Amino acid sequence: MTEIKQDMKTAPFEERETIISYERQTETWHIYTDEPKHARKYEKYVTHPQRKGYSPSGQLIMLEGDIDKGTVSITKKWQLTDEQRKKHSKVLQKARISQRASNRTE
C-alpha cells in the first residue's frame, strides 16, 4: 500500500538526500529520496512504492520504494571539451534537419 502525502514542502537544498541500498537475498534495490530530480527519475522503476510526496503544485518531490530484479548504475558526468561540444552540436543539428525533412514528406 502506498502512502501518499499531498502539499509537502520541498526539503531545503542542503538537506536533500538520496539513499539506495541493495538486499542480496531478494535481489531488491531500495530507494529513498527527497531530491525531486531523483524522485522523478526513479519513479518509473519503483515497482512497489511505499511512500510518495507531492508539492502543492502536484510535482513528485519524495519517493520511497523497491526496484525488484533491476539494476542500478551510477556513472560519472561527462566533461566535454569545447571541441567535443561543437562536434556534438553539429551532429544534433544535422539530425534535427533530417527529422524536419522526413516530417514534411509524411
Short mmCIF file of C-alpha atoms in Angstrom, two decimals:
data_model
loop_
_atom_site.label_atom_id
_atom_site.label_comp_id
_atom_site.label_asym_id
_atom_site.label_seq_id
_atom_site.Cartn_x
_atom_site.Cartn_y
_atom_site.Cartn_z
CA MET A 1 0.00 0.00 0.00
CA THR A 2 1.35 3.38 -0.99
CA GLU A 3 1.24 6.24 1.48
CA ILE A 4 0.71 9.45 -0.49
CA LYS A 5 1.41 12.84 1.05
CA GLN A 6 -0.01 15.90 -0.69
CA ASP A 7 1.09 19.51 -0.29
CA MET A 8 4.53 18.63 1.07
CA LYS A 9 7.22 21.25 1.24
CA THR A 10 10.42 20.51 -0.61
CA ALA A 11 13.34 19.85 1.73
CA PRO A 12 15.94 22.63 1.95
CA PHE A 13 18.58 22.25 -0.74
CA GLU A 14 21.40 21.40 1.70
CA GLU A 15 19.31 18.72 3.48
CA ARG A 16 18.14 16.69 0.46
CA GLU A 17 19.37 13.12 0.17
CA THR A 18 19.07 10.00 -1.94
CA ILE A 19 19.76 6.64 -0.33
CA ILE A 20 19.96 3.50 -2.46
CA SER A 21 20.61 0.13 -0.80
CA TYR A 22 20.71 -3.45 -2.08
CA GLU A 23 19.40 -6.61 -0.41
CA ARG A 24 21.25 -9.59 -1.85
CA GLN A 25 18.82 -12.35 -0.76
CA THR A 26 15.84 -10.86 -2.58
CA GLU A 27 17.87 -9.10 -5.29
CA THR A 28 15.96 -5.94 -4.49
CA TRP A 29 17.15 -2.35 -4.52
CA HIS A 30 15.53 0.04 -2.05
CA ILE A 31 15.48 3.76 -2.71
CA TYR A 32 14.56 6.74 -0.58
CA THR A 33 14.91 10.24 -1.97
CA ASP A 34 13.62 13.68 -1.17
CA GLU A 35 15.51 15.17 -4.13
CA PRO A 36 12.74 15.96 -6.67
CA LYS A 37 15.02 15.35 -9.67
CA HIS A 38 15.88 11.83 -8.45
CA ALA A 39 12.30 11.05 -7.43
CA ARG A 40 11.08 11.77 -10.96
CA LYS A 41 13.98 9.83 -12.50
CA TYR A 42 13.43 6.63 -10.48
CA GLU A 43 9.62 6.69 -10.23
CA LYS A 44 9.14 4.52 -13.32
CA TYR A 45 11.46 1.83 -11.93
CA VAL A 46 9.92 1.56 -8.45
CA THR A 47 7.56 -1.41 -8.60
CA HIS A 48 6.24 -1.20 -5.05
CA PRO A 49 6.26 2.41 -3.83
CA GLN A 50 5.90 2.70 -0.07
CA ARG A 51 5.69 6.49 0.11
CA LYS A 52 5.29 9.31 -2.36
CA GLY A 53 5.21 13.01 -1.64
CA TYR A 54 3.86 15.78 -3.84
CA SER A 55 4.34 19.54 -3.75
CA PRO A 56 1.33 21.88 -3.65
CA SER A 57 1.68 22.20 -7.45
CA GLY A 58 1.36 18.41 -7.82
CA GLN A 59 5.02 17.68 -8.63
CA LEU A 60 6.60 14.50 -7.23
CA ILE A 61 9.22 15.56 -4.66
CA MET A 62 9.72 12.46 -2.47
CA LEU A 63 9.80 8.74 -3.22
CA GLU A 64 10.47 5.56 -1.27
CA GLY A 65 10.14 2.01 -2.57
CA ASP A 66 11.71 -1.07 -4.12
CA ILE A 67 13.22 -1.79 -7.52
CA ASP A 68 12.74 -5.57 -7.96
CA LYS A 69 15.15 -7.59 -10.10
CA GLY A 70 16.57 -4.40 -11.54
CA THR A 71 19.99 -2.87 -11.82
CA VAL A 72 21.14 0.48 -10.54
CA SER A 73 24.19 2.10 -12.05
CA ILE A 74 25.85 5.39 -11.38
CA THR A 75 28.09 6.97 -13.96
CA LYS A 76 30.39 9.91 -13.86
CA LYS A 77 29.05 13.05 -15.52
CA TRP A 78 30.63 13.71 -18.92
CA GLN A 79 33.04 16.61 -19.15
CA LEU A 80 33.16 17.64 -22.79
CA THR A 81 35.83 19.89 -24.24
CA ASP A 82 34.71 22.84 -26.35
CA GLU A 83 35.75 20.92 -29.46
CA GLN A 84 33.66 17.87 -28.46
CA ARG A 85 30.71 20.11 -27.61
CA LYS A 86 30.86 21.74 -31.07
CA LYS A 87 31.08 18.33 -32.76
CA HIS A 88 28.05 17.01 -30.83
CA SER A 89 26.16 20.21 -31.63
CA LYS A 90 26.76 19.76 -35.38
CA VAL A 91 25.63 16.12 -35.28
CA LEU A 92 22.49 17.06 -33.39
CA GLN A 93 21.76 19.92 -35.78
CA LYS A 94 22.03 17.55 -38.78
CA ALA A 95 19.71 15.06 -37.08
CA ARG A 96 17.13 17.79 -36.42
CA ILE A 97 17.25 18.97 -40.04
CA SER A 98 16.88 15.40 -41.25
CA GLN A 99 13.93 14.83 -38.89
CA ARG A 100 12.18 18.00 -40.09
CA ALA A 101 12.65 16.94 -43.72
CA SER A 102 11.17 13.48 -43.07
CA ASN A 103 8.21 15.03 -41.21
CA ARG A 104 7.44 17.25 -44.21
CA THR A 105 7.32 14.29 -46.60
CA GLU A 106 4.84 12.36 -44.47
#
